[in-house]
XYZ file of C-alpha atoms in Angstrom:
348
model
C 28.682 126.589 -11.750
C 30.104 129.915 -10.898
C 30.730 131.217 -7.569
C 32.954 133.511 -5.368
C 35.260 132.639 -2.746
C 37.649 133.661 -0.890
C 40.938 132.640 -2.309
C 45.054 132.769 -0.591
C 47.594 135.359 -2.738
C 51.165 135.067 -2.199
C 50.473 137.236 0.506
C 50.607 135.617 4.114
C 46.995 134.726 5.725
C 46.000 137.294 2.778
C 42.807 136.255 1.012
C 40.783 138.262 -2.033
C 37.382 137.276 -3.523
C 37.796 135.031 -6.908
C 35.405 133.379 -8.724
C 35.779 129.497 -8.975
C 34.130 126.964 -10.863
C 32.232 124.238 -9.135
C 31.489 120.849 -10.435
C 28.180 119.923 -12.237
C 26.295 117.994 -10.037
C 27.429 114.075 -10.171
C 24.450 111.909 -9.176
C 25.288 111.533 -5.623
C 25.869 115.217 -5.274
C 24.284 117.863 -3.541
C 24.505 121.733 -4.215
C 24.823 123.597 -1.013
C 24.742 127.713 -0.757
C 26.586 128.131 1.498
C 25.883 131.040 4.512
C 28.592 130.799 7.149
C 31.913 129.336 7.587
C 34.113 128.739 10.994
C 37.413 129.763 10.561
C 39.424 127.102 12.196
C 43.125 126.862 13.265
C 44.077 124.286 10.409
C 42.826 127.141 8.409
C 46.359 129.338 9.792
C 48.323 126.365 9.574
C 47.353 125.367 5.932
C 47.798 129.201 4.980
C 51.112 129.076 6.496
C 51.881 125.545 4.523
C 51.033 127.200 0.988
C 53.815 129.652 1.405
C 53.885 131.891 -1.321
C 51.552 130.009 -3.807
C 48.169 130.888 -4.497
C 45.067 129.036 -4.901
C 44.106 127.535 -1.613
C 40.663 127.972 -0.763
C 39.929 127.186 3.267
C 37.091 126.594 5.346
C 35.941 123.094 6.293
C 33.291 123.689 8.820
C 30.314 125.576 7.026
C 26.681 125.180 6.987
C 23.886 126.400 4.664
C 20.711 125.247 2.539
C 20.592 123.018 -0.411
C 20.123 124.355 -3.609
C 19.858 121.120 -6.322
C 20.836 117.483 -5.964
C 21.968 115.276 -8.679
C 19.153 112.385 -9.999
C 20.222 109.316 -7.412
C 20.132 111.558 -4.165
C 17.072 111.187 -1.868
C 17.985 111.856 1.437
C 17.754 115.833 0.716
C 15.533 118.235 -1.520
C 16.043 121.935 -2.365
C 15.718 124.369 0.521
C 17.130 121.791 3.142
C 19.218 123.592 6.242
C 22.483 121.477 6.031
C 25.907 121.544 6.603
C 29.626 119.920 6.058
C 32.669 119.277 7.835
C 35.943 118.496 7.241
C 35.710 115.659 4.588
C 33.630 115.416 1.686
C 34.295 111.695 0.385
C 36.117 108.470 1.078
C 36.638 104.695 -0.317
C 33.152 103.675 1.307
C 34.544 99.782 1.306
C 36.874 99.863 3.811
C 36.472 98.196 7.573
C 36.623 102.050 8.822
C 34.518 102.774 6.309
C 31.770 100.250 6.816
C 32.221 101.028 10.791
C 30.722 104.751 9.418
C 34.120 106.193 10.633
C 34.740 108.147 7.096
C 37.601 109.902 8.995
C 39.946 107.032 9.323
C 39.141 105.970 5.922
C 42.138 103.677 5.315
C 42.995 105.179 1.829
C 42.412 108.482 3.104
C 39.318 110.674 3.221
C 38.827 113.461 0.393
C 39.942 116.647 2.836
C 37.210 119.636 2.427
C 39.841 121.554 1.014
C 43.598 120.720 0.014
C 42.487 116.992 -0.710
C 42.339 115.271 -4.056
C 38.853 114.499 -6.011
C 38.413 111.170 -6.037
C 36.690 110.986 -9.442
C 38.537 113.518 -11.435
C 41.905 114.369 -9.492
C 40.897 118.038 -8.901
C 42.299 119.802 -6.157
C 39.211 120.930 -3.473
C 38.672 124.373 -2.630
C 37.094 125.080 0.647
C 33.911 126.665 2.253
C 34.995 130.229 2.193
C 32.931 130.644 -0.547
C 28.949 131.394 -1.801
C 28.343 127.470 -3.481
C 29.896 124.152 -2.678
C 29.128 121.000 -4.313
C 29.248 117.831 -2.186
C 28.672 114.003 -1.962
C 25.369 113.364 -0.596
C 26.808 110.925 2.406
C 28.940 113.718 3.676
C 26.226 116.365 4.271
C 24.362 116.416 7.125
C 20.824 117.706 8.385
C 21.099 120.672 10.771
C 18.789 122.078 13.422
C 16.867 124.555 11.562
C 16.091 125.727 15.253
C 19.502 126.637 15.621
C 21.728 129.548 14.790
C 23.640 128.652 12.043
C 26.587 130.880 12.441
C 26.633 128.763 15.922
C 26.525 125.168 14.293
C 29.285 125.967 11.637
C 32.347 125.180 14.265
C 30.198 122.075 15.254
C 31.437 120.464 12.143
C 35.133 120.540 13.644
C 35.313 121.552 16.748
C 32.587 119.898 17.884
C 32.803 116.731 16.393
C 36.208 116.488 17.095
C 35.230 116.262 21.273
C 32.028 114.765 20.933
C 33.344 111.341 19.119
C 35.014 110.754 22.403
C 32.561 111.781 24.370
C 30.450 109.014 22.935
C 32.409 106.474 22.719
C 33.739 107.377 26.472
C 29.775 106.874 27.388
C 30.191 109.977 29.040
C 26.854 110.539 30.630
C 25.377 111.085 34.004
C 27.660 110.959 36.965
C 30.607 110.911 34.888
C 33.787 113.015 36.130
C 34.856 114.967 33.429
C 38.188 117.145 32.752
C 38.758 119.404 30.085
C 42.352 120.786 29.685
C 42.127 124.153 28.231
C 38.999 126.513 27.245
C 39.526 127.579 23.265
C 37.512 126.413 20.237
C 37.891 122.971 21.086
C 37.662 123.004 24.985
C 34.390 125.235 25.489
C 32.404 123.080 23.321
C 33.865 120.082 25.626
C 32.343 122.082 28.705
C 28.885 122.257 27.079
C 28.557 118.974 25.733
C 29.793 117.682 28.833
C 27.565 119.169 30.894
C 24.555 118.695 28.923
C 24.888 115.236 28.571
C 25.079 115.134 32.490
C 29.072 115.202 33.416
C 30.149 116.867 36.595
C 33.028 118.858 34.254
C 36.353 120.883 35.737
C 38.301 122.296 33.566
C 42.030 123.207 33.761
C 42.872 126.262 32.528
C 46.411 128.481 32.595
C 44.194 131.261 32.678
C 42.255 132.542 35.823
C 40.512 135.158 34.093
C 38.521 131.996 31.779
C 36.956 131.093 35.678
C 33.765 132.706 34.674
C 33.192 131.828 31.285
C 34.140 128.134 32.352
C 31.396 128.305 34.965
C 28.916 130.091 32.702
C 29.255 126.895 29.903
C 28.410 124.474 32.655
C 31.714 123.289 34.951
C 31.137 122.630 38.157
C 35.226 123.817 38.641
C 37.947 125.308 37.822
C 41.335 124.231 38.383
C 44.646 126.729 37.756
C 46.944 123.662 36.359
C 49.883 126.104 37.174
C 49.079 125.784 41.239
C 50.663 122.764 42.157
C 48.559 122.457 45.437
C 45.073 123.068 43.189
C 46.321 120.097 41.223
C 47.483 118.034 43.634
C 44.068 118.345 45.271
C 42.533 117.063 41.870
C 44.454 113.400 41.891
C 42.467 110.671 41.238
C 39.183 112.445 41.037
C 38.552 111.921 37.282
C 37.096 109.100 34.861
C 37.620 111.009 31.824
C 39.879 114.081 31.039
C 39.744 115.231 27.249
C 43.409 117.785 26.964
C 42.489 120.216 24.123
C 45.898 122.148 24.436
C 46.949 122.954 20.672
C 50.710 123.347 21.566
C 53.188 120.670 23.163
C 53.126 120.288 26.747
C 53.219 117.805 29.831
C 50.552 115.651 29.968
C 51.690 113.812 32.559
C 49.850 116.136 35.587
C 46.419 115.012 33.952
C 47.207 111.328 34.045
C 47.553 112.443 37.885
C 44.023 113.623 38.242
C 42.677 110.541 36.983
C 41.051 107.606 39.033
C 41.509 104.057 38.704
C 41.230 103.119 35.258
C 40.669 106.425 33.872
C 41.341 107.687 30.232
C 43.759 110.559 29.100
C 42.256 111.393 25.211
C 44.944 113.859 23.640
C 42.883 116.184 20.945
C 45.242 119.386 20.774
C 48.475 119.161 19.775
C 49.293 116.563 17.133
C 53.112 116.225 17.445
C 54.897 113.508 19.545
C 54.655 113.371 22.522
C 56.252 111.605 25.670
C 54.710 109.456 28.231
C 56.706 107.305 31.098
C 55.629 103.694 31.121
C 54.541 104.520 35.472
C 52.353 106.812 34.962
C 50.143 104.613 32.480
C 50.796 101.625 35.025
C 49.710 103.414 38.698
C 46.102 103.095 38.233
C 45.937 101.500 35.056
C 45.594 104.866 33.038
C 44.726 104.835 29.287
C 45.707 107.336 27.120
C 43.666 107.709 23.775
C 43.295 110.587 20.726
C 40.342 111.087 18.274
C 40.325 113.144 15.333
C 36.830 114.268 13.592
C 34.268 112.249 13.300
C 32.523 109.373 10.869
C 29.097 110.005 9.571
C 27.398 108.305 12.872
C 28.823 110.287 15.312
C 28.245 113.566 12.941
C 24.508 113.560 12.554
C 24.235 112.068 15.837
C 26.088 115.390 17.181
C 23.754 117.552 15.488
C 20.546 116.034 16.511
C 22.023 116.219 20.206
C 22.546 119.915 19.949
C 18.907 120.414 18.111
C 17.330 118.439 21.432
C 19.799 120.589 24.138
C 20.188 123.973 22.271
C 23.435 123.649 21.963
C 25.603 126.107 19.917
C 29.377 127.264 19.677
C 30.459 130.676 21.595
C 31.033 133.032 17.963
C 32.422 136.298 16.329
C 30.674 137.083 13.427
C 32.817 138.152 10.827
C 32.153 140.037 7.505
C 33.729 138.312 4.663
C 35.677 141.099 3.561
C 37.163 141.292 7.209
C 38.289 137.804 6.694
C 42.267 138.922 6.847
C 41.419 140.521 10.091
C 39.885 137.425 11.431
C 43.221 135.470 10.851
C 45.012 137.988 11.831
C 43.446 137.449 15.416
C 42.769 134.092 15.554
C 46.580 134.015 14.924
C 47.194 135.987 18.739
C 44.597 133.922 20.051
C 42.672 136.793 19.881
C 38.542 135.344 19.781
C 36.400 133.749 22.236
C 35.438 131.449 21.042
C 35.526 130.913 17.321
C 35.207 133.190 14.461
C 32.603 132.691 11.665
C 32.350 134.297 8.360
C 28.819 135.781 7.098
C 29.166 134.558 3.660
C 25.436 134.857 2.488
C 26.069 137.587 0.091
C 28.942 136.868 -1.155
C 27.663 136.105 -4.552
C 25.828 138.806 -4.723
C 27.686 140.295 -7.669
C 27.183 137.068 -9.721
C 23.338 136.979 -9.551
């Protein structure tokens, strides 16, 4: 089928509308319309990857209703509030696989956009567009009570924290950190708190105080005041460091108690740890990456029960170069989403 989306030029970060083709529907497929989009960080960074070829469609975080499945899918019927995240296939047969963590597929997962169809070899384009057709075991059933724009960067952002938050067993009583208070890190906050944590956050930034306190820390710690985190040794079980550039990470193996686990989400280059630092206290440090289909749905059903919903910006589509544009100065709090539920409007 035809649709419109919003499609890179040889511009930089410059997208126009195109019209793309979508797949007929496989039997395992479901047709989703889709009505908003986050607009994510590996959106800039795949942007900036292209260079000056065209083509690349972004958006992996999106939610909207289902329009049509294909004859062998059961799980979901037209008019269905639903949304995808940031893979739409893998083998299936695989030990990650059959441990319904999709993510670590071990021959890859099929990327929402920028991977590689695993039944015809096509190139995927992305959610910044009005249709998007999807294996049925990668779409998931969203709170209808919630609003959507809020759920879209639940599909990243959100699952990205909450995977170790679960498998952490982060619950009540636990003593929580989160480094940093972006896209990733305020979503850490409000899960945290809602599923009981005493949370602090750490923070560059005194000015993000309030907000931290608003989304349900107990604290706030100024990581750059050496007597603020000196203070904070050894008083947590759990810090998750959502810090998307390099730094040390050696002050928050500080802060944590006696067994207690470093999990490094934010920046994904190498980094350096000294043997010591693990050893005093017998610190673990961990990373996570997405999430399977378990922890996904599970997620969402969470959120449904607590209310819980992303801090956004809602964007216009056509403003969608303006939304990069800021997102590239760090300039949102605390994730933009694109309105895309007329973008079609000139194919109906």
């Amino acid at each position: 089928m035809r649709t419109t989306a919003l499609m890179s030029t040889a511009a930089p970060r410059s997208l126009r509308p195109t019209v793309i083709d979508r797949r007929d529907l496989r039997p395992d497929d479901v047709d989703v319309r889709v009505t908003h989009c986050g607009v994510c960080h590996s959106d800039l960074h795949a942007l900036a990857s292209a260079g000056p070829a065209a083509g690349l469609v972004p958006g992996h975080e999106f939610v909207g209703e289902v329009v049509a499945v294909g004859s062998d899918v059961t799980s979901f019927a037209p008019g269905d509030a639903v949304a995808v995240g940031n893979i739409v296939d893998s083998c299936g047969t695989c030990t990650m696989c059959l441990r319904s963590q999709e993510n670590s597929c071990l021959e890859f997962p099929t990327l929402t956009y920028g991977g590689r169809d695993r039944i015809d070899g096509s190139t995927t384009l992305g959610g910044y567009s009005g249709r998007y057709v999807v294996r049925d075991s990668f779409v998931y059933h969203r709170p209808a009570s919630l609003d959507p724009a809020g759920v879209a960067p639940l599909m990243c952002a959100g699952i990205t924290v909450w995977e170790p938050l679960r498998t952490n067993g982060v619950g009540e009583g636990t003593r929580l950190g989160i480094v940093g208070l972006g896209g990733l890190g305020h979503l850490a906050v409000r899960l945290g708190h809602a599923l009981g944590a005493d949370v602090t956050v750490f923070t560059t930034s005194e000015g993000k105080a309030t907000d931290a306190l608003r989304l349900g820390a107990s604290r706030v710690v100024v990581s750059t005041d050496p007597e603020a985190m000196a203070a904070a040794a050894g008083s947590l079980d759990l810090v998750i460091d959502t810090v998307s550039v390099e730094h040390d990470l050696t002050p928050y193996l500080r802060v944590l108690d006696l067994d207690g686990t470093l999990c490094s989400l934010g920046y994904l280059g190498p980094i350096s740890i000294k043997t010591m630092d693990l050893l005093l206290g017998r610190k673990r440090l961990t990373s996570s990456g997405s999430g399977g289909h378990r922890w996904t749905q599970d997620l969402l059903d969470f959120c449904g029960a607590h209310g819980v919903t992303a801090d956004v910006e809602l964007v216009p589509a056509a403003d969608v170069d303006v939304a990069l544009d800021r997102l590239a100065r760090n300039d949102v709090r605390y994730r933009f989403v694109l309105d895309l539920a007329d973008i079609d409007a000139e194919l109906a």
